Tab-separated table of C-alpha atoms in Angstrom:
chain	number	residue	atom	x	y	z
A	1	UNK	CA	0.000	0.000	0.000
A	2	UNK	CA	0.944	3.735	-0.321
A	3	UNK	CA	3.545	4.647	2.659
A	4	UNK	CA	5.838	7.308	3.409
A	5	UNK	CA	9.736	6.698	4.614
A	6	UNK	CA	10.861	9.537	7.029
A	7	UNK	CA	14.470	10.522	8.430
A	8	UNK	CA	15.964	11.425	10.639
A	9	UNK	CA	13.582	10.212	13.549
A	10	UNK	CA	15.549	12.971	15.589
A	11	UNK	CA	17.590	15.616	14.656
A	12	UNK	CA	19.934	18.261	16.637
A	13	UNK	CA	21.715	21.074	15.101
A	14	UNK	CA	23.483	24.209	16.727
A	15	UNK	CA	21.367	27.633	16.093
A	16	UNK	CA	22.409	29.423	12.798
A	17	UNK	CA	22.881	25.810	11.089
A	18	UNK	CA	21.156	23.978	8.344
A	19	UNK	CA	18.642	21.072	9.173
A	20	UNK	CA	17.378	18.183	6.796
A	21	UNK	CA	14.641	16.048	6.672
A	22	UNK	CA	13.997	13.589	3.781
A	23	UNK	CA	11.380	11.765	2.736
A	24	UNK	CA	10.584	8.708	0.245
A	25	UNK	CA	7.050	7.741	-0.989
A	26	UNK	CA	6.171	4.790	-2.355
A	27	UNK	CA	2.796	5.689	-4.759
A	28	UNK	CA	4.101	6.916	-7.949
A	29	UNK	CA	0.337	8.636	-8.706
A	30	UNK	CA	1.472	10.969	-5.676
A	31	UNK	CA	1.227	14.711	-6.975
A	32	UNK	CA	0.779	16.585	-3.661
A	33	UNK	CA	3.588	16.945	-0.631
A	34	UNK	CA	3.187	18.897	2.258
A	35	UNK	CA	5.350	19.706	5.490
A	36	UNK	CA	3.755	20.358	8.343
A	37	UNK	CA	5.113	21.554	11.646
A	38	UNK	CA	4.064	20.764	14.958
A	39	UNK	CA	5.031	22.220	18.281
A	40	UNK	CA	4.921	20.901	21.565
A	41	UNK	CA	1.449	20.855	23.016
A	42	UNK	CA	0.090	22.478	20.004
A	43	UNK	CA	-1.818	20.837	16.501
A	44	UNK	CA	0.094	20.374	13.446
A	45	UNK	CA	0.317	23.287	11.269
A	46	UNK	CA	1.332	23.723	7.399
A	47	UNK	CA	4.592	25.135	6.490
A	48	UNK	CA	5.202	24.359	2.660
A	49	UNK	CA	4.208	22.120	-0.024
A	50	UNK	CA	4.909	21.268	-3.255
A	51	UNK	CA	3.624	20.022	-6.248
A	52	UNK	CA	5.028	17.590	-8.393
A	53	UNK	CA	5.330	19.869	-11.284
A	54	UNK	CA	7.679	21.650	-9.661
A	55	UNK	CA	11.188	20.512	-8.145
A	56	UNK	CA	11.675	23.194	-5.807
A	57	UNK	CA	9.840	26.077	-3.392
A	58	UNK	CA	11.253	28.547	-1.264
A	59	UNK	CA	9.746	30.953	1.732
A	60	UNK	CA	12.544	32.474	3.121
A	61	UNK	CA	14.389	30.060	5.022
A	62	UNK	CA	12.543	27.375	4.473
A	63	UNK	CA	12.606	25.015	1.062
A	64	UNK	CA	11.477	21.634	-0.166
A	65	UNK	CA	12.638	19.507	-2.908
A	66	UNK	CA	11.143	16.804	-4.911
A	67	UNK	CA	12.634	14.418	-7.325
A	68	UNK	CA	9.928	12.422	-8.671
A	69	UNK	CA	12.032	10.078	-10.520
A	70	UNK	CA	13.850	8.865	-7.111
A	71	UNK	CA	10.479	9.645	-5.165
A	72	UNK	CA	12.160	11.880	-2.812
A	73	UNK	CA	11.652	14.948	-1.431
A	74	UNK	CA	13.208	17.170	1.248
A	75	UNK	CA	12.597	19.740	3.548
A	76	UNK	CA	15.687	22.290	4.225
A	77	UNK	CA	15.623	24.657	6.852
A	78	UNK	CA	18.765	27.207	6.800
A	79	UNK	CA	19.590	29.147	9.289
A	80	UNK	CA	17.556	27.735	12.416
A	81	UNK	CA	16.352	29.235	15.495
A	82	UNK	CA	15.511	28.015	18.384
A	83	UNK	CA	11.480	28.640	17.179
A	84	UNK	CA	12.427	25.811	14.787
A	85	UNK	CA	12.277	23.263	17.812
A	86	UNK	CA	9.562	21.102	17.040
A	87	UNK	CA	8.543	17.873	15.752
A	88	UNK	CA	8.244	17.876	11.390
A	89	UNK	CA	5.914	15.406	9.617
A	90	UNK	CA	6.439	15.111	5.671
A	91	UNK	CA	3.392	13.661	3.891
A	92	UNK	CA	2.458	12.697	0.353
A	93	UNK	CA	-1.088	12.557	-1.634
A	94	UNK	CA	-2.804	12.873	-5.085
A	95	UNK	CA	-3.954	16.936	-4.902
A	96	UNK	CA	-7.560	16.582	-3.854
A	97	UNK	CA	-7.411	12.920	-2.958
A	98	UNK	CA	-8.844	11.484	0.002
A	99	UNK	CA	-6.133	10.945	2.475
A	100	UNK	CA	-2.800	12.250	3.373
A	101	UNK	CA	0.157	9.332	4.071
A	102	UNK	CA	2.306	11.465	6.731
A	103	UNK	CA	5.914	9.971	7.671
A	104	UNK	CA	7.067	8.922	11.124
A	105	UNK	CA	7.434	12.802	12.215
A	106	UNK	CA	11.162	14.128	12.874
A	107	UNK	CA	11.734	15.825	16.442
A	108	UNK	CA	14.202	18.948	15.907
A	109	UNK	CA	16.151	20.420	18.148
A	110	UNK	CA	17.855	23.645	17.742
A	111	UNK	CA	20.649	24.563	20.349
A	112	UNK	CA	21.258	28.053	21.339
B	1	UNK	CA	-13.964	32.654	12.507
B	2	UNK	CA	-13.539	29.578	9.627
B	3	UNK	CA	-11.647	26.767	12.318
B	4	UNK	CA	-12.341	23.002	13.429
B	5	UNK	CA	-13.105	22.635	16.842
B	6	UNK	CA	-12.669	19.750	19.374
B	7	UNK	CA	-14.248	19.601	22.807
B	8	UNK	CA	-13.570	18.969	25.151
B	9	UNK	CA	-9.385	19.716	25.257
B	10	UNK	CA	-8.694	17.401	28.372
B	11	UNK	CA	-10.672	14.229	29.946
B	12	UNK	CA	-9.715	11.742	32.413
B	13	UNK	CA	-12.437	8.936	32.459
B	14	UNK	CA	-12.658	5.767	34.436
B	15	UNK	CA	-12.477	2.273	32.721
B	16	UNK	CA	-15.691	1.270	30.910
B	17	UNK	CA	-17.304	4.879	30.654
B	18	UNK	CA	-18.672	5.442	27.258
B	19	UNK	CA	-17.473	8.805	25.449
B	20	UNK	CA	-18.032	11.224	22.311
B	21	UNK	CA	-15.203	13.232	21.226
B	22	UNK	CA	-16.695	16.436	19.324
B	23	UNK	CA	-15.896	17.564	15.937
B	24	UNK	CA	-16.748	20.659	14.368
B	25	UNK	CA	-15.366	22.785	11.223
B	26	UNK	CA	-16.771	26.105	9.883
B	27	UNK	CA	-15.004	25.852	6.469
B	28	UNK	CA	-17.465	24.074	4.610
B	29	UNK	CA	-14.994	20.987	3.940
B	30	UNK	CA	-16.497	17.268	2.904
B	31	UNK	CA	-13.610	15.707	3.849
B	32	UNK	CA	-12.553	14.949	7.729
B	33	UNK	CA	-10.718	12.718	9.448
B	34	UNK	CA	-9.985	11.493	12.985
B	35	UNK	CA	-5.971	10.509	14.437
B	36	UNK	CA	-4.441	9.540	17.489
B	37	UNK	CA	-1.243	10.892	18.039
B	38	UNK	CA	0.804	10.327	21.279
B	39	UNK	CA	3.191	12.926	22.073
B	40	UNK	CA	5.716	13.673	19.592
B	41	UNK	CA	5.120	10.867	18.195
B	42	UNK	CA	3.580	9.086	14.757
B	43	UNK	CA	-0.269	10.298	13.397
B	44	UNK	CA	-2.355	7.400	13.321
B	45	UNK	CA	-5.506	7.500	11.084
B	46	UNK	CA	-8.186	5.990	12.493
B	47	UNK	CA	-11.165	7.088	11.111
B	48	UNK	CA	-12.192	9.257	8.150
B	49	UNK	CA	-15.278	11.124	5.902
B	50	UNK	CA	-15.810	12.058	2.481
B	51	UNK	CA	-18.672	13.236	2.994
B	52	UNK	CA	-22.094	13.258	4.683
B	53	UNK	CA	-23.026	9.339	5.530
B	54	UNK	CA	-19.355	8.233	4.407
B	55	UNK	CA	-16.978	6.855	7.237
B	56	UNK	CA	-14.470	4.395	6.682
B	57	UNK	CA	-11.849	3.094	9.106
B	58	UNK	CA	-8.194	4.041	8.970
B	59	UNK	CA	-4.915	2.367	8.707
B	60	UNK	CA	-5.110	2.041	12.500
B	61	UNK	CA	-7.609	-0.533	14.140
B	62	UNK	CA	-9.853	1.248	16.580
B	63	UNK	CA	-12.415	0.098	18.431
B	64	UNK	CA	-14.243	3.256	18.255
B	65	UNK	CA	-16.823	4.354	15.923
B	66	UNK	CA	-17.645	7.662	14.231
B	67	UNK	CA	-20.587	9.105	12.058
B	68	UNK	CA	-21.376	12.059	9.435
B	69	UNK	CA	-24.817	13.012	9.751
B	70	UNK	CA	-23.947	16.496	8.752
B	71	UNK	CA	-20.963	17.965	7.009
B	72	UNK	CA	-19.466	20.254	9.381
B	73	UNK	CA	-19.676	17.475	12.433
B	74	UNK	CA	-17.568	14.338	13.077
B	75	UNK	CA	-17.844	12.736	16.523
B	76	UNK	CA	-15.796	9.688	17.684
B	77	UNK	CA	-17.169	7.269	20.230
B	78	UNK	CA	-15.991	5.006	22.632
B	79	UNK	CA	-18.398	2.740	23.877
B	80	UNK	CA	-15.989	1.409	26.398
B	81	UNK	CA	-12.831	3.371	27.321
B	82	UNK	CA	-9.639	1.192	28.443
B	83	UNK	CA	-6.473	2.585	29.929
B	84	UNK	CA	-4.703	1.692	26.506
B	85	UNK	CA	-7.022	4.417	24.998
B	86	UNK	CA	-5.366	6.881	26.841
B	87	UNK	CA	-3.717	9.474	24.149
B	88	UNK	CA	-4.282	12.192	22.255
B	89	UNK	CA	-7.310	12.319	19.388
B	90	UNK	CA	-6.607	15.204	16.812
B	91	UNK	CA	-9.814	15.787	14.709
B	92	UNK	CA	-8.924	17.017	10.880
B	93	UNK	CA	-10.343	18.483	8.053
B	94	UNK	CA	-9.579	19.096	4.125
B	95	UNK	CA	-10.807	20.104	0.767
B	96	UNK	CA	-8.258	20.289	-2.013
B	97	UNK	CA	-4.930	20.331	-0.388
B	98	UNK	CA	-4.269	22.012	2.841
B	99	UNK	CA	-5.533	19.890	5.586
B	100	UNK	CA	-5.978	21.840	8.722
B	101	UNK	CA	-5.933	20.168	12.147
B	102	UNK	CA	-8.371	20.703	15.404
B	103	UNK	CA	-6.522	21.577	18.542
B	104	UNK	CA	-6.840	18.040	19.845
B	105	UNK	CA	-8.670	15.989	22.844
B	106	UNK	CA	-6.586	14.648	25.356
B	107	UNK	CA	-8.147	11.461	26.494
B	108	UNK	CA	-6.480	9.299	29.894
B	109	UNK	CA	-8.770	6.881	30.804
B	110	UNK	CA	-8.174	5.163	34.437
């Protein structure tokens, strides 16, 4: 069935690095992949997506990259703050099909 | 203000008590879904809705029930609460591609 590969399960970085989290998806029909952030004691909340006729999307220091050929895509935060702390779930669909398939989650930790 | 909306936000139950966990989004959407989610830790689909009179269960078994008698409300039931049902329930909704997410019901059963 359709499933989403996510890693790291956790990852720490020192503030003012780069973090990345990848993803692999298994349904090639999947057109639709959103990030979505979720803080601690709080409901997950959209950050990016993309679309697969695209292979990359910016907003400001965030970005995501898809190669549809490898069925990858990435999420690339550069410069992180402490703010970035949270737990990141990747997730991949057909636009305007019924369900999302999210990934394991990835906790981040940003160090002052 | 266009939002989904869970109540309640916190409840500690004793074993055996049945329970509804409210649902309710303003936006109009036909599709919804329900997860549980410990902390931190991996969404599991357990129910979902594409519309009014359409449930189907998720990738995670469940032994609670849901119904869609009307588009803008999705409640989950347990008809007998068990200390392994003791997590978090986050309520969802979505039309085209952003799905947005209810705050969440934090279930502990005793």
């Amino acid at each position: 069935g359709e499933n989403v590969e996510q890693h790291p399960s956790t990852l720490s970085v020192q503030e003012g690095d780069s973090a990345v989290i990848k993803c692999t998806y298994s349904d090639s029909a999947s057109n639709y992949f959103p990030w979505y952030k979720q803080e601690l004691g709080k409901r997950p909340q959209l950050i990016i997506d993309i679309r697969s006729n695209v292979g990359e999307k910016k907003d400001q220091r965030i970005a995501v990259t898809l190669n549809k050929t490898a069925k990858h895509f990435s999420l690339h935060i550069t410069e992180t703050q402490p703010e970035d702390s949270a737990v990141y779930f990747c997730a991949a669909n057909i636009w305007s099909g019924g369900k999302l398939i999210f990934g394991q989650g990835t906790e981040l930790s940003v160090k002052p | 203000e266009a939002d989904i909306y869970q109540t309640p936000r916190y409840l500690v139950i004793g074993t055996g008590k049945k329970i509804t966990l409210e649902c309710s989004q303003t936006m109009g959407h036909d599709k919804m879904y329900w997860y549980q989610q410990d902390p931190g830790m991996e969404l599991h689909l357990i129910h979902y809705s594409y519309g009014v009179n359409s449930t189907e269960k998720g990738d995670l078994s469940s032994e609670s029930t849901v119904s869609r008698i009307r588009t803008e409300h999705f409640p989950l039931t347990l008809e007998s609460a068990r200390p392994s049902h003791t997590s978090q329930y986050l309520c969802a909704s979505r039309e085209l591609s952003e799905q947005y997410f209810g705050p969440g019901t934090r279930l502990t059963v005793t």
